[in-house]
Coordinates of N, CA and C and ligand atoms in Angstrom, one line a residue:
M1 N -43.7 -115.4 79.0 CA -42.3 -114.9 78.9 C -42.3 -113.6 78.2
D2 N -41.8 -112.6 78.8 CA -41.7 -111.3 78.1 C -40.4 -111.1 77.3
I3 N -40.3 -110.0 76.5 CA -39.2 -109.9 75.6 C -37.9 -109.8 76.4
Q4 N -37.9 -109.1 77.5 CA -36.6 -109.0 78.3 C -36.1 -110.4 78.8
E5 N -37.1 -111.2 79.2 CA -36.8 -112.6 79.6 C -36.2 -113.4 78.5
I6 N -36.9 -113.3 77.3 CA -36.4 -114.0 76.1 C -35.0 -113.5 75.7
Q7 N -34.8 -112.2 75.8 CA -33.5 -111.6 75.4 C -32.4 -112.2 76.4
K8 N -32.7 -112.3 77.6 CA -31.8 -112.8 78.6 C -31.4 -114.3 78.3
K9 N -32.4 -115.1 78.0 CA -32.1 -116.5 77.7 C -31.3 -116.6 76.4
I10 N -31.7 -115.8 75.4 CA -30.9 -115.8 74.1 C -29.5 -115.4 74.3
A11 N -29.3 -114.3 75.1 CA -27.9 -113.8 75.3 C -27.1 -114.9 76.0
T12 N -27.7 -115.7 76.9 CA -26.9 -116.8 77.6 C -26.5 -117.8 76.6
V13 N -27.5 -118.2 75.7 CA -27.2 -119.2 74.7 C -26.1 -118.7 73.7
S14 N -26.2 -117.4 73.3 CA -25.2 -116.8 72.4 C -23.8 -116.7 73.1
D15 N -23.8 -116.4 74.4 CA -22.5 -116.3 75.1 C -21.9 -117.7 75.1
N16 N -22.7 -118.7 75.4 CA -22.1 -120.1 75.5 C -21.6 -120.5 74.1
Y17 N -22.4 -120.2 73.0 CA -22.0 -120.5 71.7 C -20.7 -119.8 71.3
A18 N -20.6 -118.5 71.6 CA -19.3 -117.8 71.3 C -18.1 -118.4 72.0
K19 N -18.3 -118.7 73.3 CA -17.2 -119.3 74.1 C -16.9 -120.7 73.5
H20 N -17.9 -121.5 73.3 CA -17.6 -122.9 72.8 C -16.9 -122.9 71.5
C21 N -17.3 -122.0 70.6 CA -16.8 -121.9 69.2 C -15.7 -120.9 69.0
S22 N -15.2 -120.3 70.1 CA -14.2 -119.3 70.1 C -14.5 -118.2 69.0
I23 N -15.7 -117.6 69.1 CA -16.1 -116.6 68.2 C -16.0 -115.2 68.9
N24 N -15.3 -114.3 68.2 CA -15.2 -112.9 68.7 C -16.4 -112.1 68.1
R25 N -17.3 -111.9 69.0 CA -18.5 -111.1 68.6 C -18.3 -109.6 68.7
D26 N -17.6 -109.1 67.7 CA -17.3 -107.7 67.7 C -18.5 -106.9 67.2
D27 N -18.4 -105.6 67.0 CA -19.6 -104.7 66.8 C -20.4 -105.1 65.6
D28 N -19.8 -105.5 64.5 CA -20.6 -105.8 63.3 C -20.9 -107.3 63.2
W29 N -20.4 -108.1 64.1 CA -20.8 -109.6 64.1 C -22.3 -109.8 64.1
Y30 N -22.9 -109.0 65.0 CA -24.4 -109.2 65.2 C -25.2 -109.0 64.0
I31 N -24.9 -108.0 63.2 CA -25.7 -107.8 62.0 C -25.3 -108.7 60.9
L32 N -24.0 -109.1 60.8 CA -23.5 -110.1 59.9 C -24.2 -111.4 60.1
K33 N -24.2 -111.8 61.4 CA -24.8 -113.1 61.8 C -26.3 -113.1 61.4
L34 N -27.0 -111.9 61.6 CA -28.4 -111.8 61.3 C -28.5 -112.0 59.8
Q35 N -27.6 -111.5 59.0 CA -27.7 -111.7 57.5 C -27.5 -113.1 57.2
E36 N -26.6 -113.8 57.8 CA -26.5 -115.2 57.6 C -27.7 -116.0 57.9
E37 N -28.4 -115.7 59.0 CA -29.6 -116.4 59.4 C -30.7 -116.0 58.5
I38 N -30.8 -114.8 57.9 CA -31.8 -114.5 56.9 C -31.6 -115.4 55.7
G39 N -30.4 -115.6 55.3 CA -30.1 -116.5 54.2 C -30.6 -117.9 54.4
E40 N -30.4 -118.4 55.6 CA -30.8 -119.7 56.0 C -32.4 -119.8 56.0
L41 N -33.0 -118.7 56.5 CA -34.4 -118.6 56.5 C -35.0 -118.7 55.1
V42 N -34.4 -117.9 54.2 CA -34.9 -117.9 52.8 C -34.7 -119.3 52.1
Q43 N -33.6 -119.9 52.4 CA -33.3 -121.2 51.9 C -34.4 -122.2 52.3
N44 N -34.7 -122.1 53.6 CA -35.8 -123.0 54.1 C -37.2 -122.6 53.7
Y45 N -37.4 -121.3 53.5 CA -38.7 -120.9 52.9 C -38.9 -121.4 51.5
L46 N -37.8 -121.4 50.7 CA -37.9 -122.0 49.4 C -38.3 -123.4 49.4
S47 N -37.7 -124.2 50.3 CA -38.1 -125.6 50.5 C -39.5 -125.7 51.0
F48 N -39.9 -124.9 51.9 CA -41.2 -125.0 52.5 C -42.3 -124.7 51.5
T49 N -42.0 -123.8 50.6 CA -43.0 -123.4 49.6 C -42.8 -124.2 48.2
G50 N -42.0 -125.3 48.3 CA -41.9 -126.1 47.1 C -41.0 -125.6 46.0
R51 N -40.2 -124.6 46.3 CA -39.3 -124.1 45.3 C -37.8 -124.3 45.6
G52 N -37.5 -125.2 46.6 CA -36.2 -125.5 46.9 C -36.0 -127.0 47.2
R53 N -34.8 -127.4 47.4 CA -34.6 -128.9 47.6 C -35.2 -129.3 48.9
K54 N -35.8 -130.5 48.8 CA -36.4 -131.1 50.0 C -35.4 -131.9 50.9
R55 N -34.3 -132.2 50.3 CA -33.2 -132.9 51.0 C -33.7 -134.2 51.7
E56 N -34.6 -134.9 51.1 CA -35.2 -136.2 51.6 C -35.9 -136.0 52.9
K57 N -36.4 -134.8 53.1 CA -37.2 -134.5 54.4 C -38.7 -134.5 54.1
T58 N -39.4 -134.8 55.2 CA -40.8 -134.8 55.1 C -41.3 -133.4 55.1
D59 N -42.6 -133.2 54.8 CA -43.2 -131.9 54.8 C -43.1 -131.3 56.2
E60 N -43.4 -132.2 57.2 CA -43.4 -131.7 58.6 C -42.0 -131.3 59.0
E61 N -41.0 -132.0 58.6 CA -39.6 -131.7 58.9 C -39.2 -130.3 58.3
I62 N -39.6 -130.2 57.0 CA -39.4 -128.9 56.3 C -40.0 -127.7 57.0
K63 N -41.2 -127.9 57.5 CA -41.9 -126.9 58.2 C -41.2 -126.6 59.5
T64 N -40.7 -127.6 60.2 CA -40.0 -127.4 61.5 C -38.7 -126.6 61.2
D65 N -38.0 -127.0 60.1 CA -36.8 -126.3 59.8 C -37.1 -124.8 59.5
F66 N -38.2 -124.5 58.8 CA -38.5 -123.1 58.5 C -38.8 -122.4 59.8
A67 N -39.6 -123.0 60.7 CA -39.8 -122.4 62.0 C -38.6 -122.2 62.8
N68 N -37.6 -123.1 62.8 CA -36.4 -123.0 63.5 C -35.6 -121.8 62.9
E69 N -35.6 -121.6 61.6 CA -34.8 -120.5 61.1 C -35.5 -119.2 61.4
L70 N -36.8 -119.2 61.5 CA -37.5 -118.0 62.0 C -37.1 -117.6 63.4
A71 N -36.9 -118.7 64.2 CA -36.5 -118.5 65.6 C -35.0 -117.9 65.6
D72 N -34.2 -118.4 64.7 CA -32.8 -117.9 64.6 C -32.8 -116.4 64.3
V73 N -33.7 -116.0 63.3 CA -33.7 -114.6 62.9 C -34.2 -113.8 64.1
V74 N -35.3 -114.2 64.7 CA -35.8 -113.4 65.9 C -34.7 -113.3 67.0
G75 N -34.0 -114.4 67.2 CA -32.9 -114.4 68.2 C -31.8 -113.5 67.9
Q76 N -31.4 -113.5 66.6 CA -30.3 -112.6 66.2 C -30.8 -111.1 66.2
V77 N -32.1 -110.8 65.9 CA -32.6 -109.5 66.0 C -32.5 -109.0 67.4
L78 N -32.9 -109.9 68.3 CA -32.9 -109.5 69.7 C -31.5 -109.3 70.3
L79 N -30.6 -110.1 69.8 CA -29.2 -109.9 70.2 C -28.6 -108.6 69.6
L80 N -28.9 -108.3 68.4 CA -28.5 -107.1 67.7 C -29.0 -105.9 68.5
A81 N -30.2 -105.9 68.9 CA -30.8 -104.8 69.6 C -30.1 -104.7 71.0
Q82 N -29.9 -105.8 71.7 CA -29.3 -105.7 73.0 C -27.9 -105.2 72.9
H83 N -27.1 -105.7 71.9 CA -25.7 -105.3 71.8 C -25.6 -103.8 71.6
H84 N -26.6 -103.1 70.9 CA -26.5 -101.7 70.7 C -27.4 -100.9 71.7
N85 N -27.8 -101.6 72.8 CA -28.6 -100.9 73.8 C -29.9 -100.3 73.3
I86 N -30.5 -101.1 72.4 CA -31.8 -100.7 71.9 C -32.9 -101.4 72.7
N87 N -33.8 -100.6 73.2 CA -34.9 -101.2 73.9 C -36.0 -101.6 72.9
I88 N -36.0 -102.8 72.6 CA -36.9 -103.3 71.5 C -38.4 -103.1 71.8
E89 N -38.7 -103.2 73.1 CA -40.1 -103.0 73.5 C -40.5 -101.5 73.2
E90 N -39.7 -100.6 73.5 CA -39.9 -99.2 73.3 C -40.0 -98.9 71.8
A91 N -39.1 -99.6 71.0 CA -39.1 -99.4 69.6 C -40.4 -99.9 68.9
L92 N -40.9 -101.1 69.4 CA -42.1 -101.7 68.9 C -43.3 -100.7 69.2
E93 N -43.3 -100.2 70.4 CA -44.4 -99.2 70.8 C -44.4 -98.1 69.8
R94 N -43.1 -97.5 69.6 CA -43.0 -96.3 68.8 C -43.3 -96.6 67.3
K95 N -42.9 -97.7 66.8 CA -43.0 -98.0 65.4 C -44.2 -98.7 64.9
W96 N -44.7 -99.6 65.8 CA -45.9 -100.5 65.4 C -47.1 -100.1 66.2
F97 N -47.0 -100.1 67.5 CA -48.2 -100.1 68.4 C -48.9 -98.8 68.4
K98 N -48.2 -97.7 67.9 CA -48.9 -96.4 67.8 C -50.1 -96.5 66.9
Y99 N -50.1 -97.5 66.0 CA -51.3 -97.6 65.2 C -52.5 -98.3 65.8
L100 N -52.3 -98.7 67.1 CA -53.4 -99.4 67.8 C -54.1 -98.3 68.6
K101 N -53.6 -97.1 68.7 CA -54.3 -96.1 69.5 C -55.3 -95.3 68.7
Ligands
MG201 MG1 -30.0 -120.8 61.3

């Protein structure tokens, strides 16, 4: 699966979520939602690294929660890029992959 394919699937999920929950995703919603997801990621990271509440979860469940929050952050980054017509593949080439040459 390439990034464009992933973005398409994530956009469909986000569209369904917004419709189901009656959420108006205006221009700054995308970055605000990303900030919310980063907060959830940090909360789960603290649990994952033994510095947060375990909430009666097993280590495996805590690791899965951490992975799921990473997925939320990646999803929101891709939605934010798409909303602002940013080609994330081009940006990765420009910002990261230039160091591979
Ligand atoms: Mg989340």
